[in-house]
């Protein structure tokens, strides 16, 4: 009887350990890190950070966070593709630059991990097209998007181009979108289910080729956003000036 009891206790303890750490068993992190001195062959922990964001995204669980540890470029002029819920955070005091391939996009968001749209947050990034990148940030799928303390500049098309095919809630805070060939911020829900709602606060959209901030409902045939409306946008404490066509 005692022997049986001991075996049962050990079995329960092992089950508890395994259920408590499924991500670790798969080699995934809740918190990942990138650094100018990191290696993409590392496991992206604080003790062994990765070099580029795409490597960190590959080992970060949905809903996890990637922290940027120092000043550097973090994508090696390749597109950063975000396919799960995640936060990418520069805590401040240095520059975290994301560039784009020629004719391409710096950050593409299609956060449909696990079959459900996820929440994406970007903080403290400098996203620069260098006059050759097409878009700074594009989005087709996410439950929500937060952009805080970012600079998106020098793209041939849009700085921020949100074209959700479903319902998206967003916040763009303390962010600059400038010197882009088309729009600084373009909000264009798409398809039969696309809808968008959110706030732009303390944002600056200047010196863009067409519009500083553009809300374009004609891409969608849904009625989301209120009676007959496709978008519900609040813009406060913001500047849209010196653009080629309209401020807003």
XYZ file of N, CA and C in Angstrom:
744
model
N 0.833 -1.212 0.000
C 0.000 0.000 0.000
C 0.863 1.255 0.000
N 1.882 1.223 0.852
C 2.780 2.378 0.875
C 3.477 2.557 -0.462
N 3.888 1.428 -1.058
C 4.571 1.478 -2.357
C 3.676 2.125 -3.420
N 2.417 1.714 -3.454
C 1.471 2.263 -4.420
C 1.262 3.760 -4.207
N 1.166 4.178 -2.970
C 0.963 5.592 -2.662
C 2.127 6.438 -3.130
N 3.343 5.970 -2.954
C 4.534 6.703 -3.383
C 4.546 6.864 -4.894
N 4.233 5.814 -5.620
C 4.208 5.879 -7.085
C 3.176 6.904 -7.544
N 2.000 6.921 -6.929
C 0.951 7.865 -7.311
C 1.397 9.294 -7.064
N 2.051 9.517 -5.932
C 2.503 10.872 -5.600
C 3.534 11.364 -6.593
N 4.471 10.488 -6.959
C 5.491 10.861 -7.935
C 4.856 11.163 -9.277
N 3.861 10.341 -9.666
C 3.191 10.563 -10.930
C 2.465 11.890 -10.975
N 1.795 12.252 -9.883
C 1.093 13.530 -9.832
C 2.059 14.697 -9.883
N 3.189 14.576 -9.210
C 4.182 15.649 -9.217
C 4.754 15.856 -10.606
N 5.042 14.762 -11.317
C 5.573 14.859 -12.672
C 4.561 15.500 -13.608
N 3.293 15.120 -13.467
C 2.254 15.721 -14.312
C 2.155 17.218 -14.075
N 2.294 17.645 -12.811
C 2.225 19.065 -12.495
C 3.373 19.824 -13.128
N 4.575 19.240 -13.093
C 5.734 19.898 -13.698
C 5.557 20.041 -15.200
N 5.082 18.990 -15.842
C 4.915 19.022 -17.295
C 3.839 20.020 -17.710
N 2.717 20.076 -16.971
C 1.656 21.000 -17.350
C 2.027 22.441 -17.065
N 2.930 22.668 -16.108
C 3.310 24.035 -15.761
C 4.280 24.639 -16.750
N 4.946 23.795 -17.552
C 5.990 24.326 -18.426
C 5.905 23.781 -19.840
N 4.725 23.833 -20.494
C 4.635 23.315 -21.864
C 5.472 24.115 -22.835
N 5.544 25.439 -22.632
C 6.330 26.274 -23.551
C 7.809 25.948 -23.442
N 8.300 25.792 -22.197
C 9.708 25.469 -22.026
C 10.039 24.110 -22.620
N 9.092 23.164 -22.513
C 9.333 21.838 -23.087
C 9.485 21.916 -24.589
N 8.825 22.888 -25.215
C 8.930 23.070 -26.651
C 10.067 24.009 -27.038
N 10.806 24.530 -26.058
C 11.897 25.446 -26.342
C 11.433 26.848 -26.654
N 10.242 27.244 -26.157
C 9.704 28.571 -26.413
C 9.803 29.437 -25.165
N 9.838 30.759 -25.381
C 9.994 31.706 -24.290
C 8.739 32.559 -24.123
N 8.438 32.898 -22.886
C 7.460 33.943 -22.613
C 8.097 35.307 -22.819
N 9.354 35.443 -22.401
C 10.114 36.684 -22.560
C 11.378 36.377 -23.359
N 11.518 37.012 -24.501
C 12.702 36.849 -25.344
C 13.440 38.174 -25.443
N 14.716 38.112 -25.884
C 15.564 39.299 -25.913
C 16.411 39.313 -27.178
N 16.640 40.551 -27.713
C 17.556 40.733 -28.834
C 18.573 41.802 -28.466
N 19.775 41.655 -29.013
C 20.879 42.558 -28.673
C 21.810 42.689 -29.857
N 22.546 43.812 -29.904
C 23.549 43.996 -30.954
C 24.651 42.956 -30.878
N 24.851 42.359 -29.714
C 25.875 41.341 -29.526
C 25.305 39.923 -29.548
N 24.001 39.800 -29.850
C 23.367 38.490 -29.827
C 23.672 37.657 -31.054
N 23.245 36.418 -31.002
C 23.389 35.471 -32.110
C 22.037 34.816 -32.371
N 21.689 34.679 -33.636
C 20.400 34.073 -33.965
C 20.367 32.577 -33.694
N 21.517 31.991 -33.385
C 21.565 30.581 -32.978
C 21.343 30.424 -31.479
N 21.272 31.532 -30.745
C 20.983 31.469 -29.310
C 19.511 31.157 -29.067
N 19.172 30.948 -27.781
C 17.771 30.668 -27.452
C 16.992 31.921 -27.071
N 17.592 33.097 -27.263
C 16.925 34.399 -27.097
C 16.518 34.702 -25.659
N 17.204 34.106 -24.693
C 16.993 34.460 -23.296
C 17.824 35.692 -22.963
N 17.647 36.226 -21.767
C 18.429 37.384 -21.348
C 19.917 37.050 -21.306
N 20.242 35.846 -20.891
C 21.651 35.434 -20.833
C 22.227 35.138 -22.207
N 21.376 34.757 -23.146
C 21.832 34.405 -24.502
C 20.871 35.001 -25.520
N 20.915 36.338 -25.717
C 19.955 36.995 -26.624
C 20.210 36.661 -28.085
N 19.182 36.851 -28.904
C 19.319 36.713 -30.344
C 19.731 38.051 -30.953
N 20.080 38.015 -32.230
C 20.529 39.226 -32.911
C 19.380 39.956 -33.609
N 18.454 39.204 -34.198
C 17.399 39.818 -35.003
C 16.012 39.432 -34.494
N 15.031 40.293 -34.793
C 13.678 40.074 -34.305
C 13.036 38.805 -34.848
N 13.301 38.459 -36.106
C 12.640 37.281 -36.665
C 13.046 36.016 -35.939
N 14.311 35.939 -35.531
C 14.764 34.781 -34.761
C 14.056 34.734 -33.412
N 13.886 35.894 -32.776
C 13.204 35.933 -31.484
C 11.727 35.588 -31.618
N 11.084 36.053 -32.681
C 9.676 35.732 -32.895
C 9.466 34.215 -33.018
N 10.437 33.533 -33.599
C 10.308 32.093 -33.821
C 10.326 31.299 -32.516
N 10.874 31.874 -31.437
C 10.972 31.128 -30.176
C 10.158 31.790 -29.059
N 9.232 32.682 -29.420
C 8.403 33.369 -28.434
C 6.962 32.883 -28.552
N 6.373 32.524 -27.425
C 5.010 32.005 -27.460
C 4.023 33.119 -27.808
N 2.855 32.747 -28.286
C 1.800 33.720 -28.546
C 1.447 34.428 -27.244
N 1.403 35.754 -27.300
C 1.153 36.544 -26.110
C 2.407 36.902 -25.344
N 3.567 36.495 -25.855
C 4.831 36.785 -25.190
C 5.370 38.161 -25.538
N 6.595 38.427 -25.075
C 7.215 39.739 -25.253
C 8.657 39.584 -25.706
N 9.073 40.488 -26.588
C 10.467 40.565 -27.020
C 10.999 41.926 -26.597
N 12.066 41.924 -25.808
C 12.676 43.167 -25.331
C 13.968 43.428 -26.095
N 14.171 44.687 -26.479
C 15.358 45.124 -27.204
C 16.334 45.719 -26.193
N 17.574 45.249 -26.196
C 18.505 45.550 -25.111
C 19.457 46.707 -25.377
N 19.678 47.093 -26.651
C 20.611 48.193 -26.913
C 20.395 48.736 -28.319
N 21.176 49.747 -28.687
C 21.040 50.391 -29.991
C 21.588 49.501 -31.100
N 20.768 49.284 -32.122
C 21.199 48.495 -33.295
C 20.060 48.468 -34.296
N 20.352 47.937 -35.484
C 19.319 47.574 -36.439
C 18.913 46.143 -36.156
N 17.619 45.852 -36.202
C 17.167 44.552 -35.710
C 16.445 43.681 -36.735
N 16.656 43.976 -38.029
C 16.045 43.054 -38.989
C 16.907 42.797 -40.215
N 18.090 43.382 -40.304
C 19.019 43.068 -41.389
C 18.390 43.297 -42.766
N 17.570 44.372 -42.882
C 16.923 44.760 -44.145
C 16.060 43.651 -44.741
N 15.469 42.833 -43.875
C 14.489 41.834 -44.316
C 13.171 42.116 -43.600
N 12.071 41.711 -44.189
C 10.766 41.953 -43.596
C 10.613 41.209 -42.281
N 10.131 41.907 -41.242
C 9.772 41.268 -39.973
C 8.309 40.848 -40.081
N 8.060 39.552 -40.031
C 6.709 39.019 -40.175
C 6.192 38.584 -38.809
N 5.100 39.201 -38.369
C 4.503 38.889 -37.068
C 3.233 38.074 -37.306
N 3.247 36.817 -36.864
C 2.114 35.928 -37.123
C 1.415 35.485 -35.847
N 1.847 36.011 -34.688
C 1.205 35.662 -33.426
C 1.047 36.917 -32.575
N 0.222 36.818 -31.541
C 0.126 37.902 -30.570
C 1.487 38.084 -29.908
N 1.958 39.340 -29.843
C 3.292 39.578 -29.275
C 3.457 41.068 -28.985
N 4.324 41.384 -28.023
C 4.757 42.753 -27.777
C 6.241 42.847 -28.084
N 6.625 43.860 -28.870
C 8.033 44.139 -29.148
C 8.338 45.473 -28.500
N 9.259 45.485 -27.532
C 9.427 46.616 -26.637
C 10.864 47.107 -26.628
N 11.042 48.375 -26.915
C 12.299 49.083 -26.658
C 12.048 49.951 -25.432
N 12.631 49.622 -24.287
C 12.317 50.357 -23.060
C 12.814 51.793 -23.040
N 13.630 52.203 -24.037
C 14.040 53.603 -24.130
C 15.517 53.801 -23.842
N 16.005 54.973 -24.275
C 17.400 55.288 -24.036
C 18.328 54.890 -25.162
N 17.817 54.236 -26.187
C 18.620 53.875 -27.347
C 17.706 53.727 -28.561
N 18.306 53.501 -29.736
C 17.536 53.423 -30.978
C 17.466 51.987 -31.470
N 16.256 51.539 -31.733
C 16.020 50.210 -32.300
C 15.476 50.409 -33.708
N 16.308 50.192 -34.712
C 15.938 50.496 -36.093
C 15.476 49.254 -36.830
N 14.409 49.452 -37.612
C 13.892 48.423 -38.515
C 13.899 49.029 -39.912
N 14.568 48.388 -40.842
C 14.589 48.851 -42.224
C 13.802 47.883 -43.102
N 13.670 48.225 -44.369
C 12.883 47.393 -45.280
C 13.714 46.998 -46.483
N 13.444 45.826 -47.067
C 14.089 45.488 -48.335
C 13.581 46.405 -49.441
N 14.341 46.553 -50.503
C 13.937 47.406 -51.614
C 12.583 46.959 -52.167
N 11.613 47.883 -52.187
C 10.281 47.571 -52.689
C 9.427 46.778 -51.728
N 9.932 46.510 -50.528
C 9.218 45.665 -49.581
C 8.726 46.426 -48.368
N 8.247 45.682 -47.389
C 7.665 46.226 -46.166
C 8.551 45.905 -44.981
N 8.657 46.846 -44.055
C 9.498 46.611 -42.881
C 8.858 45.619 -41.919
N 7.579 45.834 -41.553
C 6.879 44.955 -40.609
C 5.528 44.566 -41.196
N 5.290 43.281 -41.332
C 4.014 42.746 -41.823
C 3.331 42.022 -40.673
N 2.087 42.403 -40.374
C 1.347 41.808 -39.266
C 0.163 41.017 -39.801
N 0.180 39.717 -39.526
C -0.956 38.845 -39.793
C -1.055 37.894 -38.605
N -1.542 38.432 -37.497
C -1.464 37.752 -36.200
C -2.663 36.847 -36.004
N -2.576 35.646 -36.583
C -3.674 34.687 -36.543
C -3.224 33.404 -35.863
N -2.274 33.501 -34.947
C -1.781 32.306 -34.275
C -2.851 31.621 -33.456
N -2.915 30.285 -33.522
C -3.901 29.531 -32.771
C -5.308 29.626 -33.308
N -5.465 30.166 -34.523
C -6.777 30.245 -35.146
C -7.600 31.455 -34.764
N -7.088 32.295 -33.862
C -7.795 33.495 -33.446
C -6.891 34.708 -33.632
N -7.433 35.864 -34.031
C -6.613 37.071 -34.127
C -6.021 37.428 -32.765
N -4.782 37.932 -32.776
C -4.096 38.240 -31.535
C -3.809 39.718 -31.384
N -3.330 40.095 -30.205
C -2.979 41.478 -29.892
C -1.498 41.699 -30.152
N -1.178 42.776 -30.870
C 0.211 43.106 -31.204
C 0.516 44.499 -30.678
N 1.700 44.643 -30.073
C 2.118 45.933 -29.549
C 3.553 46.209 -29.982
N 3.796 47.430 -30.485
C 5.121 47.857 -30.916
C 5.461 49.135 -30.173
N 6.614 49.153 -29.502
C 6.977 50.338 -28.716
C 8.439 50.711 -28.915
N 8.652 51.986 -29.251
C 9.994 52.533 -29.284
C 10.829 52.128 -30.480
N 10.204 51.934 -31.648
C 10.919 51.507 -32.846
C 11.107 52.667 -33.820
N 12.251 52.701 -34.491
C 12.487 53.610 -35.616
C 12.434 52.773 -36.879
N 11.406 53.007 -37.691
C 11.152 52.185 -38.873
C 11.401 53.064 -40.089
N 12.472 52.782 -40.840
C 12.955 53.697 -41.874
C 13.044 52.981 -43.220
N 12.340 53.557 -44.215
C 12.350 52.954 -45.544
C 13.548 53.321 -46.385
N 14.298 54.344 -45.979
C 15.481 54.738 -46.729
C 15.202 55.151 -48.160
N 13.953 55.509 -48.449
C 13.585 55.899 -49.803
C 13.404 54.741 -50.768
N 13.538 53.498 -50.295
C 13.398 52.330 -51.174
C 12.349 51.333 -50.673
N 12.055 51.353 -49.377
C 11.033 50.462 -48.840
C 9.644 50.937 -49.215
N 8.700 50.016 -49.407
C 7.355 50.373 -49.871
C 6.474 50.850 -48.729
N 6.288 50.029 -47.698
C 5.475 50.398 -46.540
C 6.258 50.156 -45.258
N 5.918 50.953 -44.226
C 6.557 50.745 -42.938
C 5.932 49.607 -42.166
N 4.651 49.735 -41.832
C 3.891 48.698 -41.125
C 2.638 48.402 -41.929
N 2.399 47.142 -42.254
C 1.130 46.744 -42.860
C 0.456 45.713 -41.957
N -0.859 45.698 -41.990
C -1.624 44.754 -41.157
C -2.825 44.254 -41.937
N -3.021 42.939 -41.902
C -4.213 42.341 -42.492
C -5.092 41.683 -41.427
N -4.466 41.104 -40.380
C -5.220 40.406 -39.342
C -4.601 40.679 -37.979
N -5.424 41.104 -37.031
C -5.061 41.190 -35.615
C -6.319 41.584 -34.857
N -6.389 41.200 -33.591
C -7.498 41.664 -32.766
C -7.287 43.112 -32.376
N -6.032 43.457 -32.059
C -5.719 44.832 -31.696
C -4.271 45.131 -32.053
N -3.990 46.414 -32.245
C -2.631 46.877 -32.534
C -2.378 48.146 -31.746
N -1.256 48.170 -31.029
C -0.824 49.362 -30.305
C 0.550 49.769 -30.821
N 0.670 51.019 -31.252
C 1.938 51.581 -31.713
C 2.234 52.780 -30.829
N 3.342 52.724 -30.090
C 3.669 53.767 -29.121
C 5.124 54.194 -29.301
N 5.355 55.496 -29.310
C 6.722 56.052 -29.331
C 7.537 55.525 -30.507
N 6.917 55.475 -31.667
C 7.607 54.992 -32.862
C 7.772 56.120 -33.885
N 8.769 55.963 -34.746
C 8.978 56.845 -35.895
C 8.935 55.971 -37.137
N 8.071 56.335 -38.096
C 7.937 55.586 -39.350
C 8.124 56.580 -40.482
N 9.196 56.421 -41.259
C 9.563 57.486 -42.201
C 10.238 56.943 -43.461
N 10.142 57.770 -44.525
C 10.928 57.582 -45.754
C 10.560 56.325 -46.535
N 9.272 55.983 -46.564
C 8.806 54.879 -47.394
C 8.179 55.433 -48.676
N 8.221 54.665 -49.747
C 7.697 55.146 -51.019
C 6.166 55.149 -51.045
N 5.527 54.343 -50.192
C 4.065 54.309 -50.128
C 3.620 54.842 -48.770
N 3.112 54.006 -47.878
C 2.578 54.471 -46.603
C 3.532 54.184 -45.447
N 3.475 55.053 -44.440
C 4.188 54.761 -43.210
C 3.497 53.645 -42.445
N 2.224 53.843 -42.125
C 1.389 52.847 -41.453
C 0.194 52.562 -42.356
N 0.017 51.310 -42.756
C -1.059 50.928 -43.676
C -1.828 49.767 -43.049
N -2.955 50.091 -42.409
C -3.760 49.081 -41.733
C -4.956 48.738 -42.609
N -5.008 47.502 -43.064
C -6.055 47.044 -43.981
C -6.655 45.749 -43.434
N -7.296 45.810 -42.256
C -7.795 44.578 -41.639
C -8.946 43.966 -42.416
N -8.914 42.650 -42.510
C -10.019 41.927 -43.140
C -11.092 41.563 -42.125
N -10.796 41.705 -40.832
C -11.764 41.539 -39.762
C -11.843 42.825 -38.961
N -12.346 42.732 -37.751
C -12.499 43.905 -36.899
C -11.205 44.145 -36.129
N -10.680 45.353 -36.217
C -9.429 45.730 -35.554
C -9.660 46.911 -34.627
N -9.145 46.805 -33.404
C -9.067 47.942 -32.493
C -7.607 48.382 -32.435
N -7.352 49.692 -32.470
C -5.966 50.141 -32.515
C -5.760 51.397 -31.677
N -4.494 51.626 -31.308
C -4.056 52.874 -30.691
C -2.725 53.255 -31.314
N -2.618 54.504 -31.762
C -1.363 55.053 -32.268
C -1.040 56.256 -31.399
N -0.009 56.143 -30.568
C 0.273 57.134 -29.534
C 1.709 57.628 -29.634
N 1.888 58.956 -29.534
C 3.239 59.540 -29.496
C 4.114 59.019 -30.642
N 3.560 59.030 -31.833
C 4.221 58.421 -32.988
C 4.312 59.437 -34.131
N 5.409 59.356 -34.901
C 5.653 60.230 -36.044
C 5.620 59.402 -37.322
N 4.850 59.865 -38.304
C 4.833 59.254 -39.639
C 5.132 60.363 -40.632
N 6.334 60.397 -41.190
C 6.741 61.550 -41.996
C 7.575 61.127 -43.197
N 7.531 61.978 -44.238
C 8.382 61.790 -45.400
C 8.074 60.556 -46.216
N 6.814 60.098 -46.170
C 6.421 58.923 -46.949
C 5.767 59.352 -48.261
N 5.901 58.538 -49.303
C 5.466 58.939 -50.634
C 3.978 59.069 -50.785
N 3.192 58.289 -50.038
C 1.733 58.355 -50.127
C 1.185 58.941 -48.823
N 0.689 58.114 -47.920
C 0.104 58.597 -46.670
C 1.011 58.289 -45.482
N 0.928 59.165 -44.484
C 1.620 58.860 -43.235
C 0.943 57.716 -42.514
N -0.375 57.845 -42.313
C -1.193 56.818 -41.666
C -2.406 56.560 -42.544
N -2.592 55.321 -42.984
C -3.688 54.941 -43.884
C -4.499 53.841 -43.206
N -5.769 54.123 -42.908
C -6.654 53.182 -42.230
C -7.724 52.745 -43.210
N -7.611 51.513 -43.725
C -8.443 51.071 -44.842
C -8.967 49.660 -44.617
N -10.034 49.491 -43.816
C -10.604 48.159 -43.636
C -10.991 47.543 -44.971
N -10.849 46.198 -45.068
C -10.946 45.539 -46.366
C -11.920 44.377 -46.331
N -12.530 44.100 -47.468
C -13.364 42.915 -47.629
C -14.758 43.098 -47.060
N -15.450 41.978 -46.818
C -16.837 42.019 -46.361
C -16.954 42.101 -44.854
N -15.854 41.866 -44.112
C -15.906 41.864 -42.647
C -14.983 42.889 -42.024
N -14.299 43.675 -42.837
C -13.320 44.610 -42.319
C -13.955 45.777 -41.588
N -13.394 46.118 -40.449
C -13.835 47.267 -39.680
C -12.710 47.713 -38.774
N -12.702 48.988 -38.417
C -11.584 49.509 -37.646
C -12.076 50.578 -36.683
N -11.577 50.521 -35.452
C -11.908 51.556 -34.479
C -10.680 51.811 -33.625
N -10.484 53.066 -33.223
C -9.330 53.340 -32.399
C -9.060 54.813 -32.232
N -7.893 55.096 -31.630
C -7.526 56.460 -31.301
C -6.125 56.771 -31.786
N -5.968 57.974 -32.304
C -4.659 58.530 -32.647
C -4.443 59.718 -31.717
N -3.423 59.639 -30.876
C -3.205 60.650 -29.850
C -1.735 61.062 -29.831
N -1.478 62.374 -29.830
C -0.110 62.900 -29.849
C 0.701 62.271 -30.985
N 0.098 62.253 -32.169
C 0.778 61.759 -33.368
C 1.102 62.929 -34.287
N 2.144 62.766 -35.095
C 2.553 63.781 -36.062
C 2.672 63.137 -37.432
N 1.967 63.700 -38.415
C 2.028 63.210 -39.800
C 2.380 64.396 -40.685
N 3.634 64.500 -41.084
C 4.103 65.657 -41.845
C 4.923 65.234 -43.050
N 4.885 66.111 -44.081
C 5.737 65.960 -45.264
C 5.534 64.634 -45.987
N 4.303 64.140 -45.951
C 3.971 62.954 -46.738
C 3.445 63.374 -48.106
N 3.612 62.519 -49.113
C 3.320 62.906 -50.486
C 1.862 63.186 -50.755
N 0.944 62.490 -50.095
C -0.493 62.671 -50.349
C -1.183 63.163 -49.070
N -1.600 62.256 -48.195
C -2.327 62.656 -46.985
C -1.510 62.356 -45.725
N -1.718 63.210 -44.733
C -1.091 62.921 -43.448
C -1.739 61.715 -42.792
N -3.077 61.777 -42.638
C -3.848 60.675 -42.062
C -5.066 60.456 -42.944
N -5.284 59.213 -43.354
C -6.343 58.902 -44.299
C -7.194 57.744 -43.780
N -8.510 57.940 -43.701
C -9.446 56.864 -43.365
C -10.242 56.550 -44.618
N -10.120 55.314 -45.102
C -10.671 54.957 -46.413
C -11.601 53.756 -46.262
N -12.883 54.020 -46.154
C -13.851 52.952 -45.936
C -14.271 52.214 -47.178
N -13.971 52.733 -48.345
C -14.476 52.151 -49.589
C -13.898 50.774 -49.896
N -12.824 50.380 -49.193
C -12.282 49.041 -49.427
C -13.180 47.952 -48.862
N -14.088 48.300 -47.950
C -14.891 47.310 -47.243
C -16.362 47.481 -47.565
N -17.102 46.365 -47.509
C -18.543 46.425 -47.737
C -19.317 46.145 -46.458
N -18.631 46.110 -45.317
C -19.321 45.852 -44.049
C -19.934 47.140 -43.521
N -20.728 47.016 -42.468
C -21.325 48.174 -41.836
C -20.770 48.435 -40.462
N -19.571 47.947 -40.182
C -18.994 48.098 -38.850
C -18.652 49.556 -38.564
N -18.796 49.968 -37.313
C -18.346 51.293 -36.903
C -19.480 52.254 -36.642
N -20.696 51.768 -36.650
C -21.826 52.659 -36.393
C -22.793 52.604 -37.550
N -23.906 53.271 -37.457
C -24.911 53.220 -38.538
C -24.324 53.662 -39.874
N -24.253 52.734 -40.779
C -23.763 53.053 -42.114
C -22.278 53.321 -42.193
N -21.556 53.152 -41.087
C -20.140 53.496 -41.081
C -19.246 52.279 -41.118
N -18.014 52.495 -41.529
C -17.036 51.415 -41.624
C -15.880 51.615 -40.664
N -15.766 52.790 -40.067
C -14.645 53.087 -39.191
C -15.080 54.094 -38.139
N -14.524 53.942 -36.958
C -14.790 54.860 -35.858
C -13.440 55.290 -35.306
N -13.004 56.491 -35.663
C -11.644 56.955 -35.368
C -11.705 58.241 -34.559
N -10.929 58.309 -33.496
C -10.778 59.528 -32.712
C -9.353 60.029 -32.854
N -9.190 61.288 -33.251
C -7.866 61.904 -33.401
C -7.803 63.100 -32.468
N -6.859 63.082 -31.527
C -6.732 64.175 -30.565
C -5.259 64.544 -30.398
N -5.016 65.799 -30.050
C -3.674 66.274 -29.695
C -2.627 65.926 -30.754
N -2.990 66.018 -32.019
C -2.124 65.554 -33.098
C -1.929 66.625 -34.158
N -0.881 66.450 -34.984
C -0.533 67.403 -36.032
C -0.460 66.684 -37.367
N -1.116 67.242 -38.375
C -0.993 66.760 -39.755
C -0.768 67.991 -40.630
N 0.469 68.186 -41.102
C 0.816 69.435 -41.779
C 1.850 69.189 -42.871
N 1.827 70.090 -43.858
C 2.816 70.067 -44.952
C 2.790 68.770 -45.746
N 1.597 68.210 -45.896
C 1.434 67.025 -46.743
C 0.976 67.445 -48.135
N 1.152 66.579 -49.118
C 0.900 66.952 -50.503
C -0.544 67.226 -50.817
N -1.475 66.556 -50.132
C -2.893 66.726 -50.420
C -3.625 67.208 -49.172
N -4.116 66.289 -48.350
C -4.861 66.655 -47.145
C -4.055 66.367 -45.886
N -4.323 67.165 -44.848
C -3.789 66.813 -43.530
C -4.466 65.571 -43.023
N -5.820 65.624 -42.970
C -6.626 64.458 -42.560
C -7.768 64.307 -43.555
